[in-house]
Structures are given as C-alpha cells and as structure tokens.
Amino acid sequence: MINIKDIAKTYQNGEIEVQALKGVSFEIEEGEMVSIMGPSGSGKSTLMNILGCLDTATSGYYSLNDQDISQASEKELAYIRNKEVGFVFQQFNLLGRKTVLSNVEVPLIYSGAKKKKRIKRAEDLLVKVGLGHRMKHYPNEISGGQKQRVAIARALANNPSLVLADEPTGNLDTNTGEEIMDLFQQLNDQGHTIILVTHEHNIAAYAERTIELIDGRIQRDVVA
Amino acid sequence: MIFETFKIAIQSLFANKLRTLLSMLGIIIGVAAVIAVVSIASGSQAQITSQISDLGSNLINISPGISSGAGGQISRTSADIFTLDLGKHIEENSPNVKRVVPTSSANGLLIKSNNNYRATIVGTEADYQVINKYYPAKGIFFSHYDVDNSTEVIVLGTDLVEELFPDSEPLGQSVKFNINSSTQVFRVIGVMEDKARGLIGDLNSQAYIPITTFMNKVSNSNYVSNFVAQAVSSENATMALYEIEYLLDRYISEEDEYNIFSQDQLLDTINSVTNTLKLMLIGIAGISLLVGGIGIMNIMLVSVTERTREIGIRKALGAKKSNILFQFIMEALALSSVGGIIGIFLGGLASYSISQIGGWPFVMSTLTVLIAFTFSLFVGMFFGIYPAYRASKLNPVDALSYE
Ligand SMILES: Nc1ncnc2c1ncn2[C@@H]1O[C@H](COP(=O)(O)OP(=O)(O)OP(=O)(O)O)[C@@H](O)[C@H]1O
Ligand SMILES: [Mg+2]
C-alpha cells in the first residue's frame, strides 16, 4: 500500500540548511499497524507529513495505493487528503467556531456529500467513537480525550484506507491515551492501515511493527 | 458545493461581527457618497434648468457686437443700425418671430425727497412683462400708448420701493432720475413683483420706463442697446434665430458685428458646466469608494493571517485551492454587497434631506444606483481576490504550523 524509496527532506532557511530526512525507504502492507519512534528532532513528523500529503519530499519516491505521489498535482493531492488519508494531530486541530458534528462534516463537504447523508455519516461516526451525546457541543466544551475522539471521527469521515496519527496521545493522560489506542486498535481490526508516532513504548506496543528513526535515518524496523 | 462554500463564508462573517462591520464601513461611505453626489448634482441641475426655462426657452437675445481693436468701443456699424425700426422690421419679416422687444439701460440716481438710490433704469416696450413672465404686483405696467406717446411714467422694482418709499404709498407719486447731471421726473404707475435673485441679475433693483421716453430723455439717442425676440414656440427658436441672422446680415455689412444667442444655447452652456462639475464630484466620490475597497483588502488580509490555521486544517481535510479561494471571495462579495445596499440607503436618505433643504427636486436614477452597486461589488471582488489567492496557495503544513 505504501512504498517509499530514499525519501529526503531538506529545510532551507536562508543560509541554514536542515536535513530532516536523509534517505528513508520502507514498504507498508494494507492492514498493518505501524508505530514510528525516535528522539525529538529525528524527523518523525516530517515523515508523517510527507506520508499524509501535507508536505512534499525534496527527493525520493513515494507511492500510495499504487499512485505515484511525487508526480501528483495539487488537485490530486487535495483529493488524496480528502478520501484516502485520515490525519490525527497531537493538538487535535478542531475548528473552534464549529460544533463537534460540523467538525466531522467538514471532509464530507469537500467530498461533495449531500447534507442529509453528511449528517447521518457524522452522527454514526461520533456514536462509534463514543460521543453520541456531545454532538451539539463546541470543542472548548469537551475534554482533551473527547477532542481526540472527534478528531478521529473526522479523520474517518470519508472512510480512508490509511489513518495517520502524529503523537495522538501526546496531550493526554495515560488512561485516556490507552482508551484512544483501543480505538485505533479497533480501527485496525476493521481493516484500516494505521501509522502512528509516539514516544512511549507502551503505546508503541499496540503496533506489531515499529520503525525507529534517528537523525533522519531508519535505525531499526522490527516486527514484534 | 458552491452553496456550502457560500454558507461557510457567511458564517465566518457572522462569527466576527465587529471586524465585518468595520470593513463594510468603507464601502458604505463610498457608495453613499456616490449616490448622494449624483442625486444632489442632478437635483440642483434640474432646478437651474427649470429656472432658465422659466425665462422662456423661446427667447433670442440680439445685441451689437464690439468692434475688434477699437479699444472696446461699441462698433459704429452695428450700434448705429439698432433702431426701433430694425426691431419692427424683424418682427414683420421673420415668420418664426412673434414679437421683438427693444431694451436699453442706464445707471443713475433715483431720488425721492431725502432718499436716493443707485439704480438701473430700463427703457423697453409694453410686451417686456409678457416675454419675461414678470408682472407688476401693484398698479400697472406701461402700455403701447405710453410708448407711442413717450409718457413720463415709471415702474419700480420692490427693492427700490423699500429704499425710496420706506413708509409711504409709491403709486401716483413722482421720482427724479439723475443721470449725466440732467434730471428727469417720472410718475410711478406700478411696482413689480418680487423676483428671486437669479441668473439674470437682481431684477428687484431695476426700474422700467417706455423705450421712447428713454431715448428722448435719458440716452438722447436714436439707438437701443439690444433686442429680445420671442419665437412663436421653443421648437421654432432655432429657425427664428437663422431668420434674424439673415435679416441682420443684410443690414450690417461686416460680419460678427452683432451677437445673437437663444436661451437654448445658454441652457446648453450651463448644462455642460454643471455636467463637468458633476463628473468631478463623482470622481471624488469614486475615490472614496476605492479607499473603501482598500479597507476591505486590509481586513481580508488580516483575516487570512488570523485564520491561517483554519486554512491549514481545511486543506488537511481535503479542501482544494479553489474551495479556499471561493470561500474568501464569497466573504468579500457578501461584505461589499451588504455594504453597497446600506450605502445606497444612506446615500438616498442624505440626498433626500439635502434636496429638502436646498429646495430642489429629489432625483435618484436607477442607473446610478445600479452603477454604484456594481462598482462596489467589483471593488469588493478586486480587493478580496488578492488575499484569497494568498490564502489558497498556502502549503497545508506551513498553514498548520502558523503561530
Ligand atoms: N519548517 C521547518 N523549517 C526548518 N526546519 C524544520 C522545520 N520543520 C522541522 N524542522 C527540523 O527538522 C528536524 C525534524 O523535525 P521533526 O518535526 O520531523 O522532528 P520530530 O521527530 O517530529 O520531533 P518531535 O519528537 O519533537 O516532534 C528538526 O531538526 C527540526 O528542527
Ligand atoms: Mg513531531
């Protein structure tokens, strides 16, 4: 499903050049659950952003579902972000002026779903993540764990095959974090391919495969 | 999809009411200014035009020309031809001319016992009042009999009565007119109606005597200063003008030795002057509309900066460049159309009030409203597109990591 070869990313800030990724290659099969670990600044987020089509690599090859992403147009990338990838952020990134329900509706608006279908789908997803009773609330009226559930429901809106999560439990306490991980586990059981970044070993343990990055290179790629 | 994006735009405008109002203010003021200026200018122009038409659009003024190079002296050739007979000749031989009234005027001192006043005394025909639609309020105007017999009667303007007869009845009394150290005595037979100070000068401080009396006693000359010809109708004024020119050319050998113009020509001149003025004012109002547009651009730029994270989130969730662009254009359009409508109302209100004060008709053309509104939409679009374009171009990661 995912195939990357020699992915490199260099940030150029005036005179200063930062090589965040220095040639990363791996393949991920459909239905896998993979965790990415590594020290701060090792390039984990950079890699995730490239995988999620939020950013482009400086060089290297990336294909997702047999489509060459390195050649994709701006419009195609928007389509992939909308339909094929669900992204969950550490800082939740909900739209503060919109209700929980409207937040989940956003990807469905951009995929052109009709209003009735949209609301039905968003409600179903919120029930699924255990927030059926908070749909009319605003993001500042719910807890961090609940926010992350909303974000997960939103990531699932167009039923993407790939779900990416960059430190999804980073802002949550241990118990809440484990609840969120149970949710990811469920999604993986239902067939979603899941890649998540974490610092914690007990979180990484949910995944059967762990890729470790150090200084922009793969240090280890192990299947438990 | 389009409707959804439109809804997103409207919702985000409502979410920040103060910002929305402030950015709308520029457009409101701009449109209101355009509407008010055009309406006020048209109204006052209509008033001036109707004042001139009141004077009679079928009137033609004929006066001797000034000979060139003779130090401003009245040309002998033409002045010498302006006799009462010339007026009769035109009246009889020009089919489109109804009547010709000669006038001559002189400045001198009007005296009644201890009161005196510098006044213009006009010698003319009995028909003067008909041509100018200007009648006595008290007593009578002099008649053809007075002109034929050169009687010593006078009709006074209202200002003269106030000065000369502060607390006595003027009718039947005598006044003296002093010019070039000779003095004439006239009997007052009428007082003219009060006429608003208009384009043709202050009529209220003039006095009128029969033209023959004027020529015999005041100017001691066989010539008059000018003629006013009345065409049979305003449609025939131009024809009448040509006929008069034809007749005069046969009397006056050298060309351009007389001046002739119709009220229509005067009207045209005044209209072109007020049109120029109107254009200038519209230009100024247009600039204020432009400044309003720049205000919109400012606010849009600020809102893009403020909402960069939102743009990042939307793009991460699959928004295309066009979705973001469209959302922001819609915001700009909603701002400028609502601002435009409010501006039209305020502008209409302002020009209505001012027209009431100024006493001219309230004119507000649909065309002006349409143009002002369309222009405000264009301004909104134009200044909304740049910030929207900038917002839509952002890379999702860069937008998301924006602090
Ligand atoms: N926009 C940027 N401009 C310049 N350098 C950047 C930018 N984003 C990231 N970097 C650099 O790239 C390197 C990798 O950053 P990245 O965010 O991928 O690390 P990370 O592994 O996610 O770290 P953390 O665990 O702290 O989130 C770092 O050295 C970082 O300073
Ligand atoms: Mg990171």
XYZ file of C-alpha atoms and ligand atoms in Angstrom:
659
model
C 0.000 0.000 0.000
C 2.809 2.411 0.900
C 6.117 2.292 -0.836
C 8.801 4.919 -0.188
C 12.346 4.912 -1.528
C 15.164 7.232 -0.492
C 12.866 9.934 0.770
C 14.865 13.016 1.754
C 13.667 16.344 3.097
C 15.850 19.393 3.437
C 14.617 22.604 5.014
C 16.262 25.720 3.760
C 16.032 28.756 6.000
C 18.234 31.361 4.399
C 21.845 30.196 4.828
C 20.947 27.413 7.262
C 20.129 24.012 5.796
C 18.471 21.321 7.905
C 18.383 17.758 6.618
C 15.326 16.395 8.426
C 15.225 13.134 6.408
C 18.323 11.663 4.785
C 17.007 8.805 2.668
C 14.208 6.751 4.181
C 12.845 3.628 2.479
C 10.175 1.124 3.523
C 7.040 -0.636 2.442
C 3.826 -0.947 4.428
C 1.168 -3.503 3.532
C -2.552 -2.934 3.649
C -4.000 -3.588 7.133
C -0.728 -3.126 9.011
C -0.433 -1.127 12.215
C 2.964 0.551 12.452
C 4.441 2.777 15.128
C 7.235 5.223 14.479
C 9.569 6.083 17.322
C 12.709 8.095 17.780
C 14.192 11.006 19.695
C 12.929 14.533 19.307
C 14.046 16.119 16.070
C 14.721 12.794 14.363
C 12.268 13.585 11.573
C 9.154 11.669 12.618
C 6.677 14.485 11.995
C 8.417 15.390 8.774
C 7.963 11.822 7.548
C 4.310 11.694 8.655
C 3.518 14.964 6.868
C 5.000 13.605 3.661
C 3.062 10.342 4.031
C -0.133 12.336 4.644
C 0.483 14.535 1.583
C 0.582 17.649 3.777
C 4.123 18.277 2.586
C 6.314 17.133 -0.269
C 9.701 15.429 -0.112
C 12.774 17.138 -1.522
C 13.713 13.930 -3.315
C 12.822 10.256 -3.396
C 9.905 8.136 -4.496
C 6.543 7.736 -2.762
C 3.595 5.710 -3.935
C 0.309 5.305 -2.106
C -2.227 2.742 -3.285
C -0.126 2.344 -6.457
C -0.305 6.066 -7.259
C 2.936 7.964 -7.667
C 2.555 10.792 -5.159
C 5.769 12.541 -6.200
C 4.103 13.262 -9.557
C 0.634 14.169 -8.227
C -0.856 17.570 -8.952
C -2.113 19.978 -6.312
C -5.693 18.929 -7.056
C -4.892 15.212 -6.858
C -3.176 15.768 -3.517
C -6.283 17.508 -2.170
C -8.342 14.524 -3.314
C -5.967 12.082 -1.580
C -6.025 14.110 1.655
C -9.792 14.106 1.494
C -10.518 10.482 0.577
C -7.529 8.239 1.101
C -5.801 9.568 4.185
C -7.163 10.481 7.614
C -4.814 12.593 9.709
C -4.970 12.846 13.524
C -2.885 15.577 15.152
C -1.339 15.894 18.587
C -3.059 19.294 19.021
C -6.442 17.952 17.784
C -6.831 20.846 15.290
C -10.590 21.136 15.567
C -12.369 24.215 14.150
C -13.255 26.128 17.309
C -16.264 28.008 15.904
C -17.981 24.817 14.780
C -19.839 22.167 16.733
C -18.463 18.666 17.131
C -20.904 17.460 14.491
C -19.974 20.218 11.995
C -16.282 19.439 12.509
C -16.825 15.856 11.450
C -18.851 17.103 8.476
C -16.006 19.199 7.005
C -14.255 16.452 4.969
C -17.685 15.328 3.748
C -18.444 18.852 2.496
C -15.247 18.812 0.455
C -16.044 15.374 -0.957
C -19.385 16.742 -2.129
C -21.709 14.632 0.048
C -25.328 15.787 0.369
C -26.361 17.398 3.638
C -28.601 14.545 4.825
C -26.012 11.897 4.085
C -23.338 14.049 5.686
C -25.167 14.432 8.960
C -26.056 10.759 9.076
C -22.430 9.738 8.463
C -21.068 12.218 11.023
C -23.565 11.064 13.654
C -22.740 7.411 13.051
C -19.023 8.098 13.425
C -19.477 10.096 16.604
C -21.565 7.299 18.109
C -18.844 4.877 17.073
C -16.127 6.841 18.938
C -18.438 7.144 21.944
C -19.501 10.800 21.582
C -23.140 10.371 20.588
C -24.146 12.620 23.489
C -21.823 15.550 22.670
C -22.629 16.278 19.040
C -24.022 19.799 19.520
C -21.182 20.900 21.801
C -18.312 23.141 20.805
C -14.679 21.963 21.056
C -13.983 24.183 24.092
C -16.794 22.467 25.978
C -15.315 18.948 25.893
C -12.240 17.226 27.366
C -8.953 16.523 25.602
C -9.725 12.823 25.211
C -13.110 13.693 23.756
C -11.492 16.179 21.366
C -9.173 13.489 20.097
C -12.161 11.192 19.563
C -13.804 13.915 17.493
C -10.578 14.277 15.510
C -10.531 10.515 14.902
C -14.176 10.524 13.818
C -13.335 13.379 11.447
C -10.300 11.510 10.056
C -12.589 8.566 9.304
C -15.292 10.647 7.596
C -14.591 9.520 4.034
C -13.555 6.028 5.188
C -9.862 6.375 4.219
C -7.741 3.256 3.859
C -4.833 4.935 5.659
C -5.020 6.637 9.072
C -2.007 8.648 10.219
C -1.609 9.873 13.778
C 1.262 12.099 14.943
C 1.528 11.620 18.723
C -2.246 11.252 19.171
C -1.833 10.602 22.902
C 0.852 13.237 23.424
C -1.525 15.677 25.119
C -3.486 13.060 27.078
C -3.007 11.275 30.397
C -2.107 7.574 30.441
C -5.639 6.241 30.923
C -7.200 8.454 28.252
C -4.291 7.637 25.968
C -4.968 3.940 26.347
C -8.654 4.480 25.543
C -7.661 6.288 22.360
C -5.270 3.481 21.489
C -8.068 0.929 21.969
C -9.995 2.906 19.413
C -7.085 2.759 16.941
C -6.786 -0.965 17.635
C -10.470 -1.378 16.734
C -10.000 0.598 13.515
C -7.038 -1.601 12.604
C -9.126 -4.705 13.273
C -11.734 -3.275 10.893
C -9.101 -3.107 8.162
C -7.693 0.441 8.309
C -3.961 0.717 7.844
C -2.585 2.727 10.772
C 0.699 4.554 11.237
C 1.294 6.405 14.471
C 4.125 8.351 16.006
C 4.796 8.008 19.710
C 7.470 8.474 22.357
C 6.009 5.882 24.714
C 6.889 2.210 24.496
C 3.581 1.011 25.917
C 1.773 2.945 23.165
C 4.138 1.620 20.503
C 3.404 -1.851 21.794
C -0.098 -1.682 20.325
C 1.503 -1.943 16.892
C 3.005 -5.189 15.638
C 5.723 -3.312 13.753
C 7.940 -0.467 14.978
C 10.163 1.741 12.863
C 12.790 3.726 14.737
C 14.225 6.927 13.283
C 17.429 8.559 14.404
C 18.744 11.722 12.811
C 16.677 11.384 9.660
C 17.555 7.736 9.003
C 15.888 4.424 9.844
C 17.742 2.879 12.763
C 15.571 -0.180 13.205
C 12.497 -1.700 11.591
C 11.220 -4.577 13.724
C 8.126 -6.767 13.727
C 7.221 -7.999 17.161
C -20.805 22.602 -3.035
C -20.986 26.256 -4.111
C -23.826 26.820 -1.714
C -21.889 25.130 1.094
C -18.854 27.324 0.498
C -21.117 30.362 0.432
C -22.578 29.301 3.778
C -19.107 28.856 5.255
C -18.266 32.391 4.113
C -21.423 33.926 5.612
C -20.958 32.058 8.882
C -17.413 33.287 9.257
C -18.587 36.871 8.665
C -21.193 36.477 11.387
C -18.630 34.934 13.714
C -16.749 38.233 13.797
C -19.324 40.991 13.669
C -17.133 43.957 14.601
C -14.492 43.128 12.031
C -17.192 42.667 9.423
C -18.814 45.990 10.234
C -15.551 47.905 10.147
C -14.563 46.527 6.795
C -18.012 47.246 5.431
C -17.822 50.873 6.553
C -15.520 51.864 3.703
C -17.904 50.529 1.078
C -20.927 52.028 2.832
C -19.406 55.501 2.888
C -18.121 55.206 -0.680
C -21.424 54.103 -2.172
C -23.424 56.584 -0.095
C -21.137 59.379 -1.299
C -21.542 58.428 -4.959
C -25.319 58.155 -4.669
C -25.662 61.414 -2.746
C -23.352 63.395 -5.025
C -25.061 62.269 -8.214
C -28.512 62.813 -6.775
C -27.731 66.249 -5.370
C -25.980 67.328 -8.557
C -28.863 66.127 -10.748
C -31.441 67.760 -8.496
C -29.763 71.136 -8.428
C -29.076 70.946 -12.154
C -32.762 70.289 -12.771
C -33.553 73.335 -10.669
C -31.188 75.604 -12.590
C -32.508 74.282 -15.888
C -36.093 74.921 -14.910
C -35.200 78.433 -13.757
C -33.784 79.173 -17.174
C -36.732 77.577 -18.957
C -38.934 79.817 -16.849
C -37.279 82.738 -18.535
C -38.623 81.318 -21.771
C -36.726 78.891 -23.910
C -38.083 80.671 -26.986
C -36.236 83.916 -26.329
C -33.435 85.210 -28.517
C -31.107 87.952 -27.459
C -29.665 90.311 -30.083
C -27.028 92.893 -29.237
C -24.491 94.916 -31.202
C -21.010 93.456 -31.375
C -17.858 95.055 -30.114
C -15.604 96.177 -32.953
C -12.280 94.445 -32.685
C -9.192 96.538 -31.975
C -11.066 99.734 -31.214
C -10.371 99.734 -27.512
C -13.662 98.152 -26.552
C -15.663 100.895 -28.188
C -19.027 99.856 -29.485
C -18.736 99.343 -33.187
C -20.389 102.155 -35.045
C -21.595 99.989 -37.891
C -23.813 97.774 -35.804
C -24.819 100.086 -32.956
C -25.962 102.593 -35.492
C -28.269 100.077 -37.002
C -30.092 99.147 -33.770
C -33.055 101.430 -34.194
C -36.639 100.820 -33.186
C -37.375 100.342 -36.891
C -34.942 97.422 -37.036
C -36.965 95.711 -34.297
C -40.192 96.346 -36.246
C -38.515 95.096 -39.393
C -37.518 91.800 -37.780
C -40.924 91.367 -36.217
C -42.663 91.870 -39.558
C -40.322 89.957 -41.846
C -39.398 86.929 -39.785
C -42.264 84.412 -39.811
C -40.998 82.483 -36.781
C -40.665 85.569 -34.610
C -43.754 86.512 -32.634
C -42.559 89.806 -31.239
C -39.425 91.845 -30.731
C -38.905 93.947 -27.637
C -36.143 96.553 -27.555
C -34.313 97.386 -24.339
C -31.799 99.994 -23.315
C -30.498 100.596 -19.859
C -28.558 103.170 -17.919
C -27.318 103.573 -14.359
C -28.150 106.663 -12.412
C -29.505 108.015 -9.165
C -33.190 107.657 -8.341
C -34.288 110.349 -5.911
C -37.406 110.761 -3.792
C -37.181 113.715 -1.404
C -34.396 112.721 1.064
C -33.980 109.168 -0.164
C -31.848 108.250 -3.128
C -30.635 105.002 -4.574
C -28.317 103.950 -7.400
C -30.500 102.031 -9.800
C -30.554 100.634 -13.298
C -33.274 102.171 -15.368
C -34.503 100.124 -18.295
C -36.302 101.503 -21.299
C -38.458 98.932 -23.045
C -41.790 98.044 -24.660
C -45.074 97.134 -23.001
C -44.555 93.489 -24.002
C -41.463 93.248 -21.811
C -43.601 91.869 -18.999
C -45.143 89.186 -21.240
C -41.846 88.000 -22.637
C -40.201 87.722 -19.236
C -43.299 86.493 -17.420
C -42.648 89.280 -14.968
C -45.644 91.374 -13.942
C -46.440 94.248 -11.635
C -47.686 93.295 -8.171
C -49.241 96.702 -7.648
C -50.531 99.240 -10.155
C -49.876 98.613 -13.860
C -47.063 98.282 -16.370
C -46.942 100.995 -19.038
C -48.900 100.370 -22.238
C -48.334 100.754 -26.001
C -49.988 104.135 -25.648
C -47.275 105.227 -23.199
C -44.595 104.046 -25.619
C -46.200 105.719 -28.638
C -46.608 108.985 -26.738
C -43.381 108.837 -24.825
C -45.089 109.474 -21.468
C -43.091 110.064 -18.320
C -44.156 107.056 -16.281
C -42.038 104.558 -14.306
C -42.489 101.081 -12.826
C -40.259 100.264 -9.823
C -38.665 97.040 -8.572
C -39.523 96.064 -4.988
C -36.091 96.946 -3.584
C -36.383 100.460 -4.983
C -39.744 100.937 -3.307
C -38.287 99.899 0.023
C -35.449 102.373 -0.355
C -37.359 105.307 -1.769
C -40.727 104.911 -0.106
C -39.934 103.401 3.301
C -43.261 104.409 4.775
C -45.439 105.914 2.088
C -47.517 104.707 -0.841
C -45.463 104.964 -4.085
C -48.289 104.806 -6.661
C -49.074 108.190 -8.197
C -46.033 109.857 -6.672
C -43.161 111.309 -8.633
C -39.472 110.346 -8.524
C -36.475 112.017 -10.035
C -33.858 110.252 -12.075
C -30.449 111.859 -12.208
C -28.011 110.906 -14.965
C -25.151 112.836 -16.544
C -26.136 115.914 -14.493
C -29.548 116.114 -16.102
C -32.662 115.308 -14.119
C -35.925 113.804 -15.315
C -39.170 113.440 -13.389
C -41.362 110.337 -13.646
C -44.705 109.341 -12.192
C -44.820 105.925 -10.513
C -47.613 103.786 -12.006
C -46.641 100.319 -10.820
C -44.469 98.158 -8.558
C -43.092 94.886 -9.977
C -43.499 91.553 -8.218
C -40.687 90.261 -6.037
C -38.378 88.143 -8.160
C -35.833 85.791 -6.614
C -32.291 86.853 -7.342
C -31.486 84.611 -10.280
C -29.162 84.145 -13.177
C -30.153 87.339 -14.965
C -29.169 89.587 -12.102
C -31.124 91.406 -9.469
C -34.360 92.482 -11.106
C -35.703 93.953 -7.871
C -33.434 96.986 -8.067
C -34.394 97.941 -11.621
C -36.931 100.470 -12.812
C -38.773 100.493 -16.156
C -39.807 103.338 -18.442
C -41.124 103.401 -22.040
C -38.306 102.930 -24.570
C -39.235 106.109 -26.416
C -39.044 108.134 -23.223
C -35.680 106.548 -22.533
C -34.346 107.513 -25.973
C -35.681 111.063 -25.808
C -34.901 111.952 -22.216
C -32.206 109.630 -20.888
C -29.914 108.494 -23.706
C -30.727 111.171 -26.239
C -30.051 108.705 -28.988
C -31.861 107.024 -31.856
C -30.470 103.622 -30.990
C -31.292 100.920 -28.429
C -28.845 98.597 -26.632
C -30.446 95.332 -27.630
C -33.488 93.404 -28.744
C -35.146 90.376 -27.244
C -37.032 88.416 -29.876
C -39.638 85.836 -28.933
C -40.056 82.905 -31.290
C -43.566 81.600 -31.899
C -42.593 78.474 -29.917
C -39.469 76.969 -28.421
C -39.300 74.420 -31.271
C -39.069 77.300 -33.733
C -36.411 79.178 -31.793
C -33.567 77.915 -33.960
C -35.404 78.773 -37.168
C -36.165 82.211 -35.804
C -32.502 82.636 -34.946
C -31.482 81.905 -38.552
C -34.105 84.262 -39.924
C -32.913 87.079 -37.705
C -29.308 86.429 -38.713
C -30.321 86.547 -42.356
C -32.111 89.854 -41.926
C -29.321 91.391 -39.874
C -26.659 90.317 -42.354
C -28.398 92.380 -44.987
C -28.312 95.452 -42.734
C -24.865 95.015 -41.278
C -22.175 94.686 -43.871
C -19.313 93.435 -41.715
C -19.786 90.020 -40.237
C -19.658 89.319 -36.486
C -20.688 92.851 -35.667
C -23.593 91.700 -33.605
C -24.203 88.982 -31.020
C -27.151 86.704 -31.125
C -27.947 83.805 -28.845
C -31.008 81.891 -27.760
C -31.911 80.755 -24.237
C -31.396 77.220 -25.524
C -27.777 77.959 -26.191
C -27.447 79.451 -22.736
C -29.072 76.339 -21.319
C -26.623 74.138 -23.205
C -23.683 76.089 -21.856
C -24.925 75.916 -18.303
C -25.710 72.236 -18.611
C -22.254 71.471 -19.873
C -20.752 73.409 -16.976
C -22.859 71.598 -14.382
C -22.129 68.270 -16.076
C -18.428 68.882 -15.741
C -18.940 69.769 -12.116
C -20.964 66.631 -11.596
C -18.260 64.477 -13.173
C -15.661 65.992 -10.901
C -17.763 65.271 -7.832
C -18.414 61.714 -8.981
C -14.661 61.300 -9.384
C -14.139 62.362 -5.790
C -16.867 60.011 -4.605
C -15.304 57.235 -6.677
C -12.006 57.741 -4.903
C -13.737 57.331 -1.570
C -15.201 54.080 -2.874
C -11.705 52.967 -3.824
C -10.434 53.802 -0.358
C -13.282 51.679 0.987
C -12.038 48.841 -1.205
C -8.564 49.153 0.216
C -10.164 48.886 3.661
C -11.752 45.613 2.594
C -8.421 44.342 1.354
C -6.810 45.220 4.676
C -9.423 43.366 6.647
C -9.292 40.388 4.302
C -5.510 40.218 4.637
C -5.800 40.372 8.412
C -8.471 37.707 8.442
C -6.351 35.443 6.251
C -3.429 35.842 8.640
C -5.696 35.290 11.621
C -7.202 32.224 10.070
C -4.150 30.606 8.541
C -4.506 27.650 10.928
C -8.106 27.194 9.869
C -6.982 27.216 6.256
C -4.338 24.604 7.116
C -6.911 22.387 8.810
C -9.333 22.718 5.919
C -6.619 21.875 3.417
C -5.513 18.874 5.506
C -9.103 17.665 5.392
C -9.222 17.853 1.614
C -10.122 21.442 0.706
C -8.891 22.296 -2.777
C -7.231 25.588 -3.606
C -10.454 26.614 -5.340
C -12.542 25.888 -2.220
C -10.437 28.227 -0.104
C -10.294 30.869 -2.855
C -14.035 30.699 -3.305
C -14.721 30.946 0.423
C -12.720 34.149 0.718
C -14.126 35.678 -2.468
C -17.599 34.941 -1.155
C -16.748 36.721 2.073
C -15.534 39.751 0.145
C -18.595 39.687 -2.077
C -21.003 39.394 0.849
C -19.196 42.272 2.584
C -19.347 44.556 -0.416
C -22.913 43.728 -1.462
C -24.369 44.258 2.013
C -22.198 47.364 2.383
C -23.377 48.555 -1.031
C -27.061 48.161 -0.133
C -26.649 50.019 3.161
C -24.690 52.696 1.287
C -27.485 53.134 -1.256
C -29.989 53.638 1.548
C -27.832 56.119 3.439
C -26.927 57.981 0.238
C -30.589 58.224 -0.735
C -31.522 59.460 2.703
C -28.772 62.082 2.705
C -29.615 63.405 -0.746
C -33.318 63.480 0.086
C -32.671 65.589 3.190
C -30.337 67.926 1.334
C -32.805 68.334 -1.530
C -35.457 69.335 1.008
C -33.134 71.965 2.452
C -31.932 73.167 -0.959
C -35.468 73.190 -2.325
C -34.743 71.245 -5.492
C -36.408 68.063 -6.727
C -35.159 64.742 -5.285
C -33.697 62.813 -8.210
C -32.281 59.292 -7.821
C -31.825 57.347 -11.038
C -31.853 53.548 -11.132
C -28.821 53.713 -13.354
C -26.760 55.493 -10.696
C -27.862 53.015 -8.058
C -27.002 50.134 -10.359
C -23.614 51.540 -11.286
C -22.698 52.329 -7.682
C -23.752 48.860 -6.565
C -21.921 47.070 -9.374
C -18.871 49.169 -8.731
C -18.927 48.274 -5.035
C -19.138 44.585 -5.966
C -16.173 44.980 -8.289
C -14.165 46.790 -5.664
C -15.003 44.045 -3.164
C -14.053 41.328 -5.641
C -10.896 43.039 -6.745
C -9.620 43.643 -3.237
C -10.948 40.324 -1.939
C -9.173 38.232 -4.571
C -5.590 39.040 -3.666
C -5.803 37.957 -0.001
C -7.910 34.973 -1.030
C -5.318 33.991 -3.591
C -2.579 34.223 -0.989
C -4.581 32.100 1.431
C -5.374 29.413 -1.102
C -1.740 28.979 -2.116
C -0.522 28.049 1.360
C 1.050 24.654 1.860
C -1.035 22.721 4.470
C 1.956 22.108 6.783
C 3.025 25.743 6.676
C -0.513 26.893 7.379
C -0.895 24.417 10.239
C 2.361 25.337 11.958
C 1.454 29.047 11.728
C 1.544 30.691 15.128
N 9.634 24.207 8.867
C 10.875 23.819 9.271
N 11.915 24.617 8.930
C 13.153 24.253 9.294
N 13.447 23.164 9.984
C 12.460 22.335 10.339
C 11.108 22.638 10.009
N 10.327 21.647 10.477
C 11.152 20.766 11.100
N 12.417 21.197 11.008
C 13.598 20.483 11.538
O 13.617 19.173 11.026
C 14.046 18.267 12.001
C 12.972 17.195 12.181
O 11.831 17.755 12.746
P 10.540 16.919 13.089
O 9.485 17.838 13.480
O 10.259 15.978 11.986
O 11.043 16.094 14.374
P 10.227 15.079 15.258
O 10.912 13.800 15.163
O 8.792 15.118 14.906
O 10.436 15.695 16.692
P 9.422 15.717 17.943
O 9.500 14.350 18.545
O 9.979 16.752 18.832
O 8.059 16.048 17.403
C 14.283 19.076 13.264
O 15.675 19.318 13.373
C 13.519 20.343 13.035
O 14.192 21.421 13.658
Mg 6.980 15.681 15.865
